[in-house]
Amino acid sequence: MLKRKVYQELLKWKENTEGKALYIIGARQIGKTTLIREFGKNEYEHFAEINFVTDEKAADIFKDKLTAEAIITNLTAYLQTPLEPGKTLILFDEVQECPAVRSAIKFLVEDGRFDYIESGSLLGVRYKEVRSYPVGFEQILPMYPLDFEEYLWANGVQDK
């Protein structure tokens, strides 16, 4: 994986005691998902991912009541992977395809069992379909394509 400066921001977020979800926004194909996967595998015992573009049925997790208990029950059944409180990162990728995630994240963060990262390109955002924005329950982190220094790292140029 390429070395990215934004990884340090992910570490700061994880260590932060405010208990917010992280929403990473940025252009398509700049490495958001790859970076989050690497972070999840390196920094957590358990990592789970739902991509709302490649798995359209995943949106059904959020069709019923938007309570933490209902959503986590649906998540557990859907993912069929270990989710251990305090040791699990859950990635909701391409959230622009499932506006209900943005409404539900407040309840999931309040529940506090797991850490959550949302990721999206903002391409085709259906912002009018979001019933309630999670003000105060998520931190927004913009991600950009490689900067010049990251480009040099990727091409093996020494720091000196």
Tab-separated table of C-alpha atoms in Angstrom:
chain	number	residue	atom	x	y	z
A	1	MET	CA	0.000	0.000	0.000
A	2	LEU	CA	1.140	3.536	-0.665
A	3	LYS	CA	2.181	5.643	2.291
A	4	ARG	CA	-0.472	8.337	2.800
A	5	LYS	CA	-0.384	11.290	5.197
A	6	VAL	CA	-4.082	10.878	5.976
A	7	TYR	CA	-3.257	7.602	7.773
A	8	GLN	CA	-1.973	9.743	10.650
A	9	GLU	CA	-5.379	11.442	10.808
A	10	LEU	CA	-7.014	8.027	11.108
A	11	LEU	CA	-4.740	7.199	14.051
A	12	LYS	CA	-5.621	10.504	15.740
A	13	TRP	CA	-9.326	9.782	15.238
A	14	LYS	CA	-8.976	6.320	16.776
A	15	GLU	CA	-7.208	7.716	19.841
A	16	ASN	CA	-9.739	10.540	20.238
A	17	THR	CA	-12.093	9.978	23.159
A	18	GLU	CA	-14.995	11.973	21.685
A	19	GLY	CA	-16.557	8.857	20.188
A	20	LYS	CA	-17.552	9.971	16.703
A	21	ALA	CA	-17.847	8.133	13.437
A	22	LEU	CA	-15.381	9.221	10.760
A	23	TYR	CA	-16.750	10.228	7.360
A	24	ILE	CA	-14.051	10.244	4.674
A	25	ILE	CA	-15.034	12.113	1.553
A	26	GLY	CA	-13.102	12.580	-1.641
A	27	ALA	CA	-12.953	12.023	-5.363
A	28	ARG	CA	-13.370	8.571	-6.822
A	29	GLN	CA	-10.370	6.264	-7.198
A	30	ILE	CA	-7.940	8.070	-4.866
A	31	GLY	CA	-7.474	5.174	-2.446
A	32	LYS	CA	-10.073	5.833	0.281
A	33	THR	CA	-11.246	2.232	0.556
A	34	THR	CA	-7.746	0.781	0.288
A	35	LEU	CA	-6.494	3.072	3.038
A	36	ILE	CA	-9.412	2.279	5.354
A	37	ARG	CA	-9.013	-1.475	4.813
A	38	GLU	CA	-5.319	-1.266	5.658
A	39	PHE	CA	-6.081	0.843	8.731
A	40	GLY	CA	-8.773	-1.598	9.877
A	41	LYS	CA	-6.528	-4.606	9.496
A	42	ASN	CA	-3.540	-2.919	11.190
A	43	GLU	CA	-5.274	-1.150	14.069
A	44	TYR	CA	-8.221	-3.402	15.026
A	45	GLU	CA	-8.670	-7.046	15.918
A	46	HIS	CA	-11.800	-7.252	13.748
A	47	PHE	CA	-12.702	-5.397	10.570
A	48	ALA	CA	-15.986	-5.577	8.657
A	49	GLU	CA	-16.937	-3.831	5.444
A	50	ILE	CA	-20.161	-3.147	3.607
A	51	ASN	CA	-20.017	-1.605	0.142
A	52	PHE	CA	-23.383	-0.222	-0.941
A	53	VAL	CA	-22.424	-0.164	-4.638
A	54	THR	CA	-21.263	-3.759	-4.983
A	55	ASP	CA	-23.886	-5.109	-2.562
A	56	GLU	CA	-27.214	-3.404	-3.171
A	57	LYS	CA	-29.044	-5.690	-0.708
A	58	ALA	CA	-26.916	-4.326	2.136
A	59	ALA	CA	-29.181	-1.275	2.309
A	60	ASP	CA	-31.859	-3.592	3.742
A	61	ILE	CA	-29.928	-3.514	7.033
A	62	PHE	CA	-31.292	0.004	7.527
A	63	LYS	CA	-34.870	-0.495	6.319
A	64	ASP	CA	-36.466	-1.260	9.676
A	65	LYS	CA	-36.178	0.715	12.890
A	66	LEU	CA	-33.137	2.943	13.113
A	67	THR	CA	-32.190	1.866	16.604
A	68	ALA	CA	-28.715	0.650	17.479
A	69	GLU	CA	-30.071	-2.713	18.643
A	70	ALA	CA	-32.021	-3.336	15.407
A	71	ILE	CA	-29.179	-2.222	13.158
A	72	ILE	CA	-26.513	-4.209	15.003
A	73	THR	CA	-28.721	-7.293	14.955
A	74	ASN	CA	-29.169	-6.859	11.194
A	75	LEU	CA	-25.450	-6.171	10.717
A	76	THR	CA	-24.435	-9.261	12.653
A	77	ALA	CA	-26.805	-11.468	10.675
A	78	TYR	CA	-25.775	-9.922	7.370
A	79	LEU	CA	-21.999	-9.908	7.840
A	80	GLN	CA	-21.668	-13.298	9.532
A	81	THR	CA	-18.274	-12.250	10.852
A	82	PRO	CA	-17.076	-11.658	14.417
A	83	LEU	CA	-17.942	-8.231	15.802
A	84	GLU	CA	-16.350	-7.743	19.209
A	85	PRO	CA	-17.232	-4.600	21.164
A	86	GLY	CA	-14.279	-2.246	21.572
A	87	LYS	CA	-12.163	-4.176	19.063
A	88	THR	CA	-14.070	-3.835	15.778
A	89	LEU	CA	-14.044	-1.275	12.980
A	90	ILE	CA	-16.989	-1.276	10.583
A	91	LEU	CA	-16.647	0.421	7.192
A	92	PHE	CA	-19.737	1.650	5.384
A	93	ASP	CA	-18.335	2.240	1.899
A	94	GLU	CA	-20.052	4.252	-0.849
A	95	VAL	CA	-22.608	5.666	1.613
A	96	GLN	CA	-23.984	7.963	-1.064
A	97	GLU	CA	-25.901	4.870	-2.242
A	98	CYS	CA	-27.568	4.325	1.149
A	99	PRO	CA	-28.636	7.644	2.711
A	100	ALA	CA	-30.140	5.818	5.722
A	101	VAL	CA	-26.607	5.129	6.988
A	102	ARG	CA	-26.089	8.836	7.596
A	103	SER	CA	-29.277	8.953	9.676
A	104	ALA	CA	-28.437	5.757	11.577
A	105	ILE	CA	-24.840	6.591	12.468
A	106	LYS	CA	-25.942	8.752	15.409
A	107	PHE	CA	-27.568	5.774	17.118
A	108	LEU	CA	-24.634	3.482	16.388
A	109	VAL	CA	-22.129	5.989	17.793
A	110	GLU	CA	-24.257	6.536	20.916
A	111	ASP	CA	-24.361	2.760	21.418
A	112	GLY	CA	-20.539	2.756	21.487
A	113	ARG	CA	-19.879	-0.927	20.808
A	114	PHE	CA	-17.931	-0.451	17.592
A	115	ASP	CA	-16.001	2.190	15.675
A	116	TYR	CA	-17.425	3.297	12.330
A	117	ILE	CA	-15.957	4.829	9.212
A	118	GLU	CA	-18.175	5.999	6.389
A	119	SER	CA	-16.675	6.586	2.966
A	120	GLY	CA	-18.088	8.169	-0.138
A	121	SER	CA	-17.207	10.020	-3.283
A	122	LEU	CA	-20.069	12.522	-3.096
A	123	LEU	CA	-20.755	11.562	-6.696
A	124	GLY	CA	-24.500	11.393	-7.048
A	125	VAL	CA	-25.120	12.216	-3.395
A	126	ARG	CA	-28.770	11.931	-2.522
A	127	TYR	CA	-28.594	14.473	0.287
A	128	LYS	CA	-32.346	15.163	0.192
A	129	GLU	CA	-33.005	11.527	1.131
A	130	VAL	CA	-31.066	11.742	4.397
A	131	ARG	CA	-33.758	12.038	7.072
A	132	SER	CA	-31.511	13.385	9.804
A	133	TYR	CA	-27.860	14.391	9.622
A	134	PRO	CA	-25.697	13.150	12.516
A	135	VAL	CA	-24.514	16.568	13.640
A	136	GLY	CA	-22.020	16.094	16.467
A	137	PHE	CA	-21.734	12.335	15.905
A	138	GLU	CA	-19.294	12.221	13.015
A	139	GLN	CA	-16.046	13.846	12.029
A	140	ILE	CA	-15.651	14.675	8.347
A	141	LEU	CA	-12.209	14.074	6.868
A	142	PRO	CA	-11.555	15.117	3.273
A	143	MET	CA	-9.099	12.966	1.350
A	144	TYR	CA	-7.316	14.078	-1.792
A	145	PRO	CA	-5.204	12.416	-4.490
A	146	LEU	CA	-1.512	11.979	-3.749
A	147	ASP	CA	0.292	15.218	-3.020
A	148	PHE	CA	3.797	15.758	-4.390
A	149	GLU	CA	5.571	14.354	-1.335
A	150	GLU	CA	3.359	11.224	-1.324
A	151	TYR	CA	4.043	10.848	-5.033
A	152	LEU	CA	7.780	10.934	-4.343
A	153	TRP	CA	7.392	8.316	-1.586
A	154	ALA	CA	5.416	6.109	-3.978
A	155	ASN	CA	8.251	6.314	-6.479
A	156	GLY	CA	10.993	5.453	-4.025
A	157	VAL	CA	12.579	8.899	-3.710
A	158	GLN	CA	14.440	9.164	-0.427
A	159	ASP	CA	13.333	11.730	2.175
A	160	LYS	CA	16.714	13.488	1.967
